[in-house]
Amino acid sequence: MFNSESVIGIIGAGTMGAGIAQVAATNGHTVYLYDAYAEQLPKAKAGLEKILNRQVEKGRMTQEKVDGILNRIHFVDDLTKFGSCSLVIEAIIENIDIKKDAFQRLEAIVPKDCVLASNTSSLSIASISSALKKPGRFLGIHFFNPAPLMKLVEIIPSVATDTGLAEQVKAFIAGWGKVTVIAKDTPGFIVNRVARPFYSEAIRILEEGIADVPTIDWAMKEIGGFRMGPFELMDLIGHDVNYEVTSSVFREFYYDPRFKPSFTQKRLVEAGWLGRKTGKGFYNYGEDSLNPEPNTDQNLGAVIVDRITAMLMNEAFDAVFMNIGSAEDVDLAMQNGVNYPKGLLQWAEETGLDAILKRMNDLYEMYLEDRYRPNPLLKRMAKNGESFYA
């Protein structure tokens, strides 16, 4: 189905689409990068040239290699150029009607054996595929931003996807040097589902007055080993984006309290304090801004880390319990999609499943809220002394 000569089409020349085009062209493929707004194409081309020329300046690539990559990417404003594509990946606005319309138009142009895919991070793959005459050739291929740097790609078949297609696509994308995992077509797939407590439980700790923003970030980095604290990361992502993902997952899971958004983040969005891109979020980013120093009490830090990581681990167990992904894929996804210091399930086993279960039981006993209910798989494995990795 796929080989080194396969032509790749990308719909959407924004940051993500251009990044995926760079990855495909770097791996030797001819790429057609399309955008409905013709003025976006020269911007995308200039952006890619800047990024790649910087690699030459730093000695990471030769000029010859960069020229080859750029020569393989064709910037087009006409979908009929996709007539020779073996794979088309859509990376446009997260609006299901707009995506459906794009694929309906595309289906009449591409070869009958061309695989069609969406880079959506939150929408139903089955729902998008319903717009097609041949939904069996459609699935999700979810890259993480920035696509050239982030290793993880989630492959998401829907109930309508042809049997075996996900495995073929997984192997093909892995050939691009990516870590590929297969995820069930459920809200948030693996990463955006399992990662919710990293943000929501940090905000809950803040709202309860247990610790302030810099202290929670300090604890998660210095004691927990995470590259960024939850509030730093939310400021970097943008609160409009992070809040919408949380709200979407909450709605799509029929308002399961585990995924309930916070008023604290909602108020930041309403105030226009979206993080780094607006100069203010949980932190101030102005030139003369002074942010408070963390309380570096080790005992307090351990309480914070134990609580947030227990919630993350519990969610990882739930992803396996509900067949969202295998234990190996869940751990690979969290390490490579959001740069967690360890796979959550392996980390839980190293800590001791009895200890993780006790943390969850203690939280549930204190709050009597469903968000803290221990997962049945965690309870069973702790009781029976079972292991994913032994």
mmCIF file of N, CA, C and O in Angstrom, residues 120-212:
data_model
loop_
_atom_site.group_PDB
_atom_site.id
_atom_site.type_symbol
_atom_site.label_atom_id
_atom_site.label_comp_id
_atom_site.label_asym_id
_atom_site.label_seq_id
_atom_site.Cartn_x
_atom_site.Cartn_y
_atom_site.Cartn_z
ATOM 1 N N THR A 120 -7.067 15.297 13.807
ATOM 2 C CA THR A 120 -7.843 15.821 14.928
ATOM 3 C C THR A 120 -7.334 15.298 16.267
ATOM 4 O O THR A 120 -6.904 14.151 16.373
ATOM 5 N N SER A 121 -7.408 16.152 17.275
ATOM 6 C CA SER A 121 -6.997 15.747 18.621
ATOM 7 C C SER A 121 -8.195 15.463 19.516
ATOM 8 O O SER A 121 -8.027 14.999 20.643
ATOM 9 N N SER A 122 -9.416 15.761 19.031
ATOM 10 C CA SER A 122 -10.550 15.647 19.937
ATOM 11 C C SER A 122 -11.849 15.177 19.295
ATOM 12 O O SER A 122 -12.774 14.794 20.012
ATOM 13 N N LEU A 123 -11.943 15.201 17.970
ATOM 14 C CA LEU A 123 -13.210 14.860 17.323
ATOM 15 C C LEU A 123 -13.309 13.367 17.018
ATOM 16 O O LEU A 123 -12.303 12.676 16.883
ATOM 17 N N SER A 124 -14.549 12.904 16.888
ATOM 18 C CA SER A 124 -14.817 11.489 16.612
ATOM 19 C C SER A 124 -14.368 11.122 15.201
ATOM 20 O O SER A 124 -14.795 11.734 14.214
ATOM 21 N N ILE A 125 -13.532 10.107 15.109
ATOM 22 C CA ILE A 125 -13.074 9.622 13.806
ATOM 23 C C ILE A 125 -14.254 8.999 13.053
ATOM 24 O O ILE A 125 -14.414 9.201 11.843
ATOM 25 N N ALA A 126 -15.100 8.270 13.749
ATOM 26 C CA ALA A 126 -16.263 7.647 13.113
ATOM 27 C C ALA A 126 -17.191 8.703 12.524
ATOM 28 O O ALA A 126 -17.718 8.541 11.421
ATOM 29 N N SER A 127 -17.373 9.801 13.259
ATOM 30 C CA SER A 127 -18.268 10.855 12.787
ATOM 31 C C SER A 127 -17.741 11.514 11.523
ATOM 32 O O SER A 127 -18.489 11.740 10.572
ATOM 33 N N ILE A 128 -16.448 11.813 11.481
ATOM 34 C CA ILE A 128 -15.866 12.422 10.282
ATOM 35 C C ILE A 128 -15.982 11.459 9.107
ATOM 36 O O ILE A 128 -16.336 11.845 7.989
ATOM 37 N N SER A 129 -15.721 10.182 9.349
ATOM 38 C CA SER A 129 -15.728 9.189 8.266
ATOM 39 C C SER A 129 -17.112 8.988 7.670
ATOM 40 O O SER A 129 -17.246 8.517 6.535
ATOM 41 N N SER A 130 -18.158 9.346 8.412
ATOM 42 C CA SER A 130 -19.531 9.139 7.922
ATOM 43 C C SER A 130 -19.835 9.993 6.696
ATOM 44 O O SER A 130 -20.805 9.721 5.978
ATOM 45 N N ALA A 131 -19.011 11.008 6.444
ATOM 46 C CA ALA A 131 -19.213 11.869 5.278
ATOM 47 C C ALA A 131 -18.705 11.211 3.992
ATOM 48 O O ALA A 131 -18.968 11.715 2.896
ATOM 49 N N LEU A 132 -17.973 10.106 4.120
ATOM 50 C CA LEU A 132 -17.336 9.476 2.962
ATOM 51 C C LEU A 132 -18.169 8.342 2.384
ATOM 52 O O LEU A 132 -18.895 7.653 3.106
ATOM 53 N N LYS A 133 -18.014 8.111 1.082
ATOM 54 C CA LYS A 133 -18.643 6.969 0.439
ATOM 55 C C LYS A 133 -17.912 5.679 0.805
ATOM 56 O O LYS A 133 -18.504 4.606 0.836
ATOM 57 N N LYS A 134 -16.583 5.809 1.059
ATOM 58 C CA LYS A 134 -15.770 4.658 1.471
ATOM 59 C C LYS A 134 -15.117 4.948 2.827
ATOM 60 O O LYS A 134 -13.934 5.246 2.915
ATOM 61 N N PRO A 135 -15.900 4.874 3.920
ATOM 62 C CA PRO A 135 -15.356 5.192 5.251
ATOM 63 C C PRO A 135 -14.294 4.198 5.721
ATOM 64 O O PRO A 135 -13.542 4.488 6.643
ATOM 65 N N GLY A 136 -14.211 3.041 5.069
ATOM 66 C CA GLY A 136 -13.240 2.035 5.491
ATOM 67 C C GLY A 136 -11.802 2.461 5.309
ATOM 68 O O GLY A 136 -10.906 1.927 5.972
ATOM 69 N N ARG A 137 -11.540 3.425 4.411
ATOM 70 C CA ARG A 137 -10.158 3.857 4.183
ATOM 71 C C ARG A 137 -9.777 5.065 5.039
ATOM 72 O O ARG A 137 -8.734 5.678 4.831
ATOM 73 N N PHE A 138 -10.614 5.389 6.026
ATOM 74 C CA PHE A 138 -10.395 6.590 6.842
ATOM 75 C C PHE A 138 -10.015 6.207 8.272
ATOM 76 O O PHE A 138 -10.547 5.246 8.833
ATOM 77 N N LEU A 139 -9.117 6.983 8.860
ATOM 78 C CA LEU A 139 -8.726 6.801 10.264
ATOM 79 C C LEU A 139 -8.080 8.080 10.787
ATOM 80 O O LEU A 139 -7.890 9.041 10.048
ATOM 81 N N GLY A 140 -7.726 8.094 12.051
ATOM 82 C CA GLY A 140 -7.030 9.236 12.642
ATOM 83 C C GLY A 140 -5.531 8.993 12.671
ATOM 84 O O GLY A 140 -5.079 7.882 12.965
ATOM 85 N N ILE A 141 -4.768 10.034 12.324
ATOM 86 C CA ILE A 141 -3.308 10.014 12.488
ATOM 87 C C ILE A 141 -2.962 11.292 13.233
ATOM 88 O O ILE A 141 -2.893 12.370 12.647
ATOM 89 N N HIS A 142 -2.795 11.175 14.550
ATOM 90 C CA HIS A 142 -2.655 12.351 15.404
ATOM 91 C C HIS A 142 -1.195 12.618 15.765
ATOM 92 O O HIS A 142 -0.614 11.928 16.600
ATOM 93 N N PHE A 143 -0.613 13.622 15.109
ATOM 94 C CA PHE A 143 0.726 14.093 15.443
ATOM 95 C C PHE A 143 0.635 15.074 16.607
ATOM 96 O O PHE A 143 -0.410 15.664 16.872
ATOM 97 N N PHE A 144 1.766 15.288 17.268
ATOM 98 C CA PHE A 144 1.839 16.250 18.362
ATOM 99 C C PHE A 144 2.731 17.419 17.939
ATOM 100 O O PHE A 144 3.666 17.255 17.157
ATOM 101 N N ASN A 145 2.420 18.576 18.446
ATOM 102 C CA ASN A 145 3.090 19.808 18.034
ATOM 103 C C ASN A 145 4.327 20.100 18.891
ATOM 104 O O ASN A 145 4.243 20.040 20.118
ATOM 105 N N PRO A 146 5.476 20.419 18.269
ATOM 106 C CA PRO A 146 5.755 20.513 16.837
ATOM 107 C C PRO A 146 6.029 19.133 16.231
ATOM 108 O O PRO A 146 6.813 18.354 16.770
ATOM 109 N N ALA A 147 5.373 18.863 15.109
ATOM 110 C CA ALA A 147 5.419 17.527 14.501
ATOM 111 C C ALA A 147 6.830 17.033 14.178
ATOM 112 O O ALA A 147 7.113 15.848 14.360
ATOM 113 N N PRO A 148 7.758 17.890 13.705
ATOM 114 C CA PRO A 148 9.101 17.380 13.411
ATOM 115 C C PRO A 148 9.878 16.939 14.652
ATOM 116 O O PRO A 148 10.778 16.111 14.565
ATOM 117 N N LEU A 149 9.534 17.493 15.819
ATOM 118 C CA LEU A 149 10.288 17.212 17.044
ATOM 119 C C LEU A 149 9.626 16.166 17.929
ATOM 120 O O LEU A 149 10.320 15.354 18.561
ATOM 121 N N MET A 150 8.314 16.188 18.012
ATOM 122 C CA MET A 150 7.611 15.270 18.904
ATOM 123 C C MET A 150 7.561 13.877 18.292
ATOM 124 O O MET A 150 7.145 13.701 17.144
ATOM 125 N N LYS A 151 7.955 12.888 19.054
ATOM 126 C CA LYS A 151 8.099 11.525 18.543
ATOM 127 C C LYS A 151 6.766 10.801 18.347
ATOM 128 O O LYS A 151 6.620 9.971 17.449
ATOM 129 N N LEU A 152 5.791 11.105 19.188
ATOM 130 C CA LEU A 152 4.584 10.283 19.219
ATOM 131 C C LEU A 152 3.620 10.606 18.075
ATOM 132 O O LEU A 152 3.407 11.761 17.725
ATOM 133 N N VAL A 153 3.011 9.546 17.529
ATOM 134 C CA VAL A 153 1.860 9.670 16.637
ATOM 135 C C VAL A 153 0.834 8.622 17.061
ATOM 136 O O VAL A 153 1.137 7.432 17.127
ATOM 137 N N GLU A 154 -0.376 9.074 17.363
ATOM 138 C CA GLU A 154 -1.472 8.167 17.709
ATOM 139 C C GLU A 154 -2.207 7.771 16.424
ATOM 140 O O GLU A 154 -2.592 8.635 15.633
ATOM 141 N N ILE A 155 -2.400 6.479 16.222
ATOM 142 C CA ILE A 155 -3.146 5.954 15.084
ATOM 143 C C ILE A 155 -4.510 5.509 15.610
ATOM 144 O O ILE A 155 -4.581 4.667 16.509
ATOM 145 N N ILE A 156 -5.599 6.073 15.046
ATOM 146 C CA ILE A 156 -6.923 5.831 15.615
ATOM 147 C C ILE A 156 -7.885 5.293 14.565
ATOM 148 O O ILE A 156 -8.418 6.060 13.741
ATOM 149 N N PRO A 157 -8.107 3.987 14.536
ATOM 150 C CA PRO A 157 -9.144 3.445 13.651
ATOM 151 C C PRO A 157 -10.525 3.691 14.246
ATOM 152 O O PRO A 157 -10.679 3.755 15.468
ATOM 153 N N SER A 158 -11.523 3.836 13.390
ATOM 154 C CA SER A 158 -12.903 3.942 13.866
ATOM 155 C C SER A 158 -13.587 2.594 13.688
ATOM 156 O O SER A 158 -12.999 1.641 13.158
ATOM 157 N N VAL A 159 -14.838 2.516 14.083
ATOM 158 C CA VAL A 159 -15.591 1.276 13.903
ATOM 159 C C VAL A 159 -15.752 0.950 12.413
ATOM 160 O O VAL A 159 -15.976 -0.205 12.042
ATOM 161 N N ALA A 160 -15.612 1.978 11.550
ATOM 162 C CA ALA A 160 -15.804 1.779 10.113
ATOM 163 C C ALA A 160 -14.505 1.523 9.361
ATOM 164 O O ALA A 160 -14.526 1.187 8.177
ATOM 165 N N THR A 161 -13.359 1.677 10.024
ATOM 166 C CA THR A 161 -12.064 1.515 9.355
ATOM 167 C C THR A 161 -11.831 0.060 8.958
ATOM 168 O O THR A 161 -12.093 -0.863 9.737
ATOM 169 N N ASP A 162 -11.326 -0.148 7.748
ATOM 170 C CA ASP A 162 -11.051 -1.502 7.269
ATOM 171 C C ASP A 162 -10.103 -2.245 8.210
ATOM 172 O O ASP A 162 -9.124 -1.654 8.709
ATOM 173 N N THR A 163 -10.367 -3.505 8.428
ATOM 174 C CA THR A 163 -9.517 -4.339 9.286
ATOM 175 C C THR A 163 -8.088 -4.372 8.745
ATOM 176 O O THR A 163 -7.867 -4.589 7.551
ATOM 177 N N GLY A 164 -7.146 -4.139 9.624
ATOM 178 C CA GLY A 164 -5.736 -4.204 9.250
ATOM 179 C C GLY A 164 -5.151 -2.894 8.775
ATOM 180 O O GLY A 164 -3.919 -2.756 8.722
ATOM 181 N N LEU A 165 -5.996 -1.913 8.449
ATOM 182 C CA LEU A 165 -5.469 -0.642 7.932
ATOM 183 C C LEU A 165 -4.660 0.098 8.993
ATOM 184 O O LEU A 165 -3.598 0.658 8.698
ATOM 185 N N ALA A 166 -5.134 0.115 10.226
ATOM 186 C CA ALA A 166 -4.428 0.829 11.289
ATOM 187 C C ALA A 166 -3.015 0.289 11.470
ATOM 188 O O ALA A 166 -2.062 1.057 11.651
ATOM 189 N N GLU A 167 -2.864 -1.032 11.407
ATOM 190 C CA GLU A 167 -1.543 -1.638 11.583
ATOM 191 C C GLU A 167 -0.614 -1.267 10.422
ATOM 192 O O GLU A 167 0.589 -1.025 10.618
ATOM 193 N N GLN A 168 -1.162 -1.204 9.189
ATOM 194 C CA GLN A 168 -0.351 -0.815 8.037
ATOM 195 C C GLN A 168 0.103 0.638 8.144
ATOM 196 O O GLN A 168 1.264 0.954 7.879
ATOM 197 N N VAL A 169 -0.801 1.504 8.543
ATOM 198 C CA VAL A 169 -0.458 2.922 8.701
ATOM 199 C C VAL A 169 0.533 3.104 9.845
ATOM 200 O O VAL A 169 1.473 3.897 9.754
ATOM 201 N N LYS A 170 0.326 2.359 10.921
ATOM 202 C CA LYS A 170 1.236 2.424 12.071
ATOM 203 C C LYS A 170 2.663 2.090 11.649
ATOM 204 O O LYS A 170 3.616 2.812 12.004
ATOM 205 N N ALA A 171 2.822 1.048 10.882
ATOM 206 C CA ALA A 171 4.157 0.637 10.422
ATOM 207 C C ALA A 171 4.749 1.680 9.479
ATOM 208 O O ALA A 171 5.954 1.977 9.538
ATOM 209 N N PHE A 172 3.926 2.245 8.614
ATOM 210 C CA PHE A 172 4.400 3.250 7.664
ATOM 211 C C PHE A 172 4.889 4.506 8.381
ATOM 212 O O PHE A 172 5.995 5.003 8.106
ATOM 213 N N ILE A 173 4.109 5.021 9.311
ATOM 214 C CA ILE A 173 4.487 6.236 10.044
ATOM 215 C C ILE A 173 5.684 5.952 10.958
ATOM 216 O O ILE A 173 6.541 6.817 11.160
ATOM 217 N N ALA A 174 5.769 4.743 11.498
ATOM 218 C CA ALA A 174 6.942 4.378 12.301
ATOM 219 C C ALA A 174 8.207 4.443 11.460
ATOM 220 O O ALA A 174 9.294 4.754 11.969
ATOM 221 N N GLY A 175 8.082 4.164 10.161
ATOM 222 C CA GLY A 175 9.222 4.271 9.257
ATOM 223 C C GLY A 175 9.735 5.690 9.092
ATOM 224 O O GLY A 175 10.837 5.897 8.581
ATOM 225 N N TRP A 176 8.955 6.663 9.525
ATOM 226 C CA TRP A 176 9.391 8.064 9.520
ATOM 227 C C TRP A 176 10.147 8.422 10.805
ATOM 228 O O TRP A 176 10.440 9.587 11.042
ATOM 229 N N GLY A 177 10.443 7.409 11.615
ATOM 230 C CA GLY A 177 11.169 7.661 12.857
ATOM 231 C C GLY A 177 10.273 8.052 14.016
ATOM 232 O O GLY A 177 10.753 8.555 15.040
ATOM 233 N N LYS A 178 8.976 7.783 13.887
ATOM 234 C CA LYS A 178 8.030 8.139 14.933
ATOM 235 C C LYS A 178 7.721 6.940 15.832
ATOM 236 O O LYS A 178 7.838 5.785 15.418
ATOM 237 N N VAL A 179 7.346 7.235 17.069
ATOM 238 C CA VAL A 179 6.825 6.224 17.988
ATOM 239 C C VAL A 179 5.322 6.186 17.768
ATOM 240 O O VAL A 179 4.628 7.174 18.019
ATOM 241 N N THR A 180 4.813 5.071 17.272
ATOM 242 C CA THR A 180 3.402 4.979 16.926
ATOM 243 C C THR A 180 2.656 4.057 17.882
ATOM 244 O O THR A 180 3.161 3.006 18.270
ATOM 245 N N VAL A 181 1.458 4.482 18.269
ATOM 246 C CA VAL A 181 0.601 3.671 19.139
ATOM 247 C C VAL A 181 -0.801 3.656 18.537
ATOM 248 O O VAL A 181 -1.193 4.590 17.838
ATOM 249 N N ILE A 182 -1.538 2.599 18.792
ATOM 250 C CA ILE A 182 -2.924 2.511 18.332
ATOM 251 C C ILE A 182 -3.852 2.823 19.499
ATOM 252 O O ILE A 182 -3.713 2.270 20.588
ATOM 253 N N ALA A 183 -4.784 3.752 19.258
ATOM 254 C CA ALA A 183 -5.714 4.188 20.291
ATOM 255 C C ALA A 183 -7.147 3.983 19.821
ATOM 256 O O ALA A 183 -7.448 4.091 18.633
ATOM 257 N N LYS A 184 -8.016 3.699 20.771
ATOM 258 C CA LYS A 184 -9.437 3.543 20.474
ATOM 259 C C LYS A 184 -10.051 4.907 20.177
ATOM 260 O O LYS A 184 -9.604 5.936 20.703
ATOM 261 N N ASP A 185 -11.068 4.923 19.332
ATOM 262 C CA ASP A 185 -11.746 6.161 18.938
ATOM 263 C C ASP A 185 -12.670 6.632 20.057
ATOM 264 O O ASP A 185 -13.888 6.488 20.005
ATOM 265 N N THR A 186 -12.059 7.181 21.094
ATOM 266 C CA THR A 186 -12.786 7.741 22.232
ATOM 267 C C THR A 186 -12.238 9.133 22.518
ATOM 268 O O THR A 186 -11.129 9.465 22.087
ATOM 269 N N PRO A 187 -12.989 9.980 23.227
ATOM 270 C CA PRO A 187 -12.565 11.369 23.432
ATOM 271 C C PRO A 187 -11.161 11.486 24.019
ATOM 272 O O PRO A 187 -10.850 10.884 25.048
ATOM 273 N N GLY A 188 -10.315 12.275 23.343
ATOM 274 C CA GLY A 188 -8.959 12.506 23.829
ATOM 275 C C GLY A 188 -7.975 11.418 23.454
ATOM 276 O O GLY A 188 -6.780 11.557 23.730
ATOM 277 N N PHE A 189 -8.474 10.297 22.887
ATOM 278 C CA PHE A 189 -7.627 9.154 22.533
ATOM 279 C C PHE A 189 -6.820 8.735 23.775
ATOM 280 O O PHE A 189 -7.417 8.555 24.831
ATOM 281 N N ILE A 190 -5.496 8.587 23.683
ATOM 282 C CA ILE A 190 -4.736 8.208 24.887
ATOM 283 C C ILE A 190 -4.238 9.447 25.629
ATOM 284 O O ILE A 190 -4.610 9.695 26.775
ATOM 285 N N VAL A 191 -3.411 10.247 24.973
ATOM 286 C CA VAL A 191 -2.670 11.299 25.677
ATOM 287 C C VAL A 191 -3.586 12.358 26.269
ATOM 288 O O VAL A 191 -3.491 12.691 27.458
ATOM 289 N N ASN A 192 -4.482 12.923 25.460
ATOM 290 C CA ASN A 192 -5.316 14.017 25.955
ATOM 291 C C ASN A 192 -6.351 13.559 26.965
ATOM 292 O O ASN A 192 -6.920 14.382 27.684
ATOM 293 N N ARG A 193 -6.579 12.266 27.036
ATOM 294 C CA ARG A 193 -7.448 11.705 28.071
ATOM 295 C C ARG A 193 -6.662 11.503 29.368
ATOM 296 O O ARG A 193 -7.046 11.997 30.432
ATOM 297 N N VAL A 194 -5.549 10.769 29.277
ATOM 298 C CA VAL A 194 -4.793 10.399 30.477
ATOM 299 C C VAL A 194 -4.157 11.617 31.138
ATOM 300 O O VAL A 194 -4.006 11.673 32.359
ATOM 301 N N ALA A 195 -3.822 12.640 30.349
ATOM 302 C CA ALA A 195 -3.110 13.805 30.887
ATOM 303 C C ALA A 195 -4.001 14.783 31.640
ATOM 304 O O ALA A 195 -3.478 15.700 32.284
ATOM 305 N N ARG A 196 -5.316 14.642 31.572
ATOM 306 C CA ARG A 196 -6.185 15.658 32.186
ATOM 307 C C ARG A 196 -5.865 15.917 33.658
ATOM 308 O O ARG A 196 -5.857 17.063 34.098
ATOM 309 N N PRO A 197 -5.593 14.893 34.498
ATOM 310 C CA PRO A 197 -5.322 15.187 35.916
ATOM 311 C C PRO A 197 -4.056 16.006 36.153
ATOM 312 O O PRO A 197 -3.934 16.637 37.210
ATOM 313 N N PHE A 198 -3.111 15.977 35.215
ATOM 314 C CA PHE A 198 -1.896 16.785 35.384
ATOM 315 C C PHE A 198 -2.268 18.254 35.556
ATOM 316 O O PHE A 198 -1.658 18.974 36.353
ATOM 317 N N TYR A 199 -3.290 18.661 34.825
ATOM 318 C CA TYR A 199 -3.753 20.051 34.921
ATOM 319 C C TYR A 199 -4.833 20.198 35.988
ATOM 320 O O TYR A 199 -4.745 21.069 36.860
ATOM 321 N N SER A 200 -5.853 19.345 35.916
ATOM 322 C CA SER A 200 -7.026 19.555 36.771
ATOM 323 C C SER A 200 -6.724 19.359 38.247
ATOM 324 O O SER A 200 -7.235 20.097 39.097
ATOM 325 N N GLU A 201 -5.877 18.370 38.587
ATOM 326 C CA GLU A 201 -5.585 18.151 40.011
ATOM 327 C C GLU A 201 -4.643 19.222 40.542
ATOM 328 O O GLU A 201 -4.728 19.602 41.710
ATOM 329 N N ALA A 202 -3.759 19.731 39.679
ATOM 330 C CA ALA A 202 -2.907 20.855 40.095
ATOM 331 C C ALA A 202 -3.764 22.073 40.419
ATOM 332 O O ALA A 202 -3.540 22.764 41.432
ATOM 333 N N ILE A 203 -4.766 22.346 39.569
ATOM 334 C CA ILE A 203 -5.659 23.483 39.831
ATOM 335 C C ILE A 203 -6.461 23.244 41.100
ATOM 336 O O ILE A 203 -6.678 24.161 41.900
ATOM 337 N N ARG A 204 -6.894 22.003 41.317
ATOM 338 C CA ARG A 204 -7.665 21.688 42.530
ATOM 339 C C ARG A 204 -6.823 21.938 43.784
ATOM 340 O O ARG A 204 -7.304 22.499 44.775
ATOM 341 N N ILE A 205 -5.568 21.546 43.745
ATOM 342 C CA ILE A 205 -4.665 21.793 44.880
ATOM 343 C C ILE A 205 -4.502 23.293 45.115
ATOM 344 O O ILE A 205 -4.495 23.768 46.262
ATOM 345 N N LEU A 206 -4.413 24.051 44.035
ATOM 346 C CA LEU A 206 -4.331 25.516 44.139
ATOM 347 C C LEU A 206 -5.609 26.081 44.739
ATOM 348 O O LEU A 206 -5.557 26.921 45.656
ATOM 349 N N GLU A 207 -6.754 25.636 44.244
ATOM 350 C CA GLU A 207 -8.036 26.173 44.705
ATOM 351 C C GLU A 207 -8.271 25.870 46.181
ATOM 352 O O GLU A 207 -8.903 26.668 46.889
ATOM 353 N N GLU A 208 -7.764 24.734 46.649
ATOM 354 C CA GLU A 208 -7.930 24.374 48.059
ATOM 355 C C GLU A 208 -6.963 25.126 48.975
ATOM 356 O O GLU A 208 -7.063 25.026 50.200
ATOM 357 N N GLY A 209 -6.015 25.836 48.383
ATOM 358 C CA GLY A 209 -5.059 26.594 49.185
ATOM 359 C C GLY A 209 -3.945 25.762 49.776
ATOM 360 O O GLY A 209 -3.234 26.208 50.678
ATOM 361 N N ILE A 210 -3.757 24.541 49.261
ATOM 362 C CA ILE A 210 -2.694 23.676 49.767
ATOM 363 C C ILE A 210 -1.331 24.216 49.375
ATOM 364 O O ILE A 210 -0.370 24.168 50.152
ATOM 365 N N ALA A 211 -1.224 24.740 48.171
ATOM 366 C CA ALA A 211 0.034 25.312 47.676
ATOM 367 C C ALA A 211 -0.282 26.301 46.564
ATOM 368 O O ALA A 211 -1.350 26.241 45.941
ATOM 369 N N ASP A 212 0.663 27.221 46.320
ATOM 370 C CA ASP A 212 0.447 28.195 45.249
ATOM 371 C C ASP A 212 1.044 27.693 43.934
ATOM 372 O O ASP A 212 1.646 26.617 43.866
#
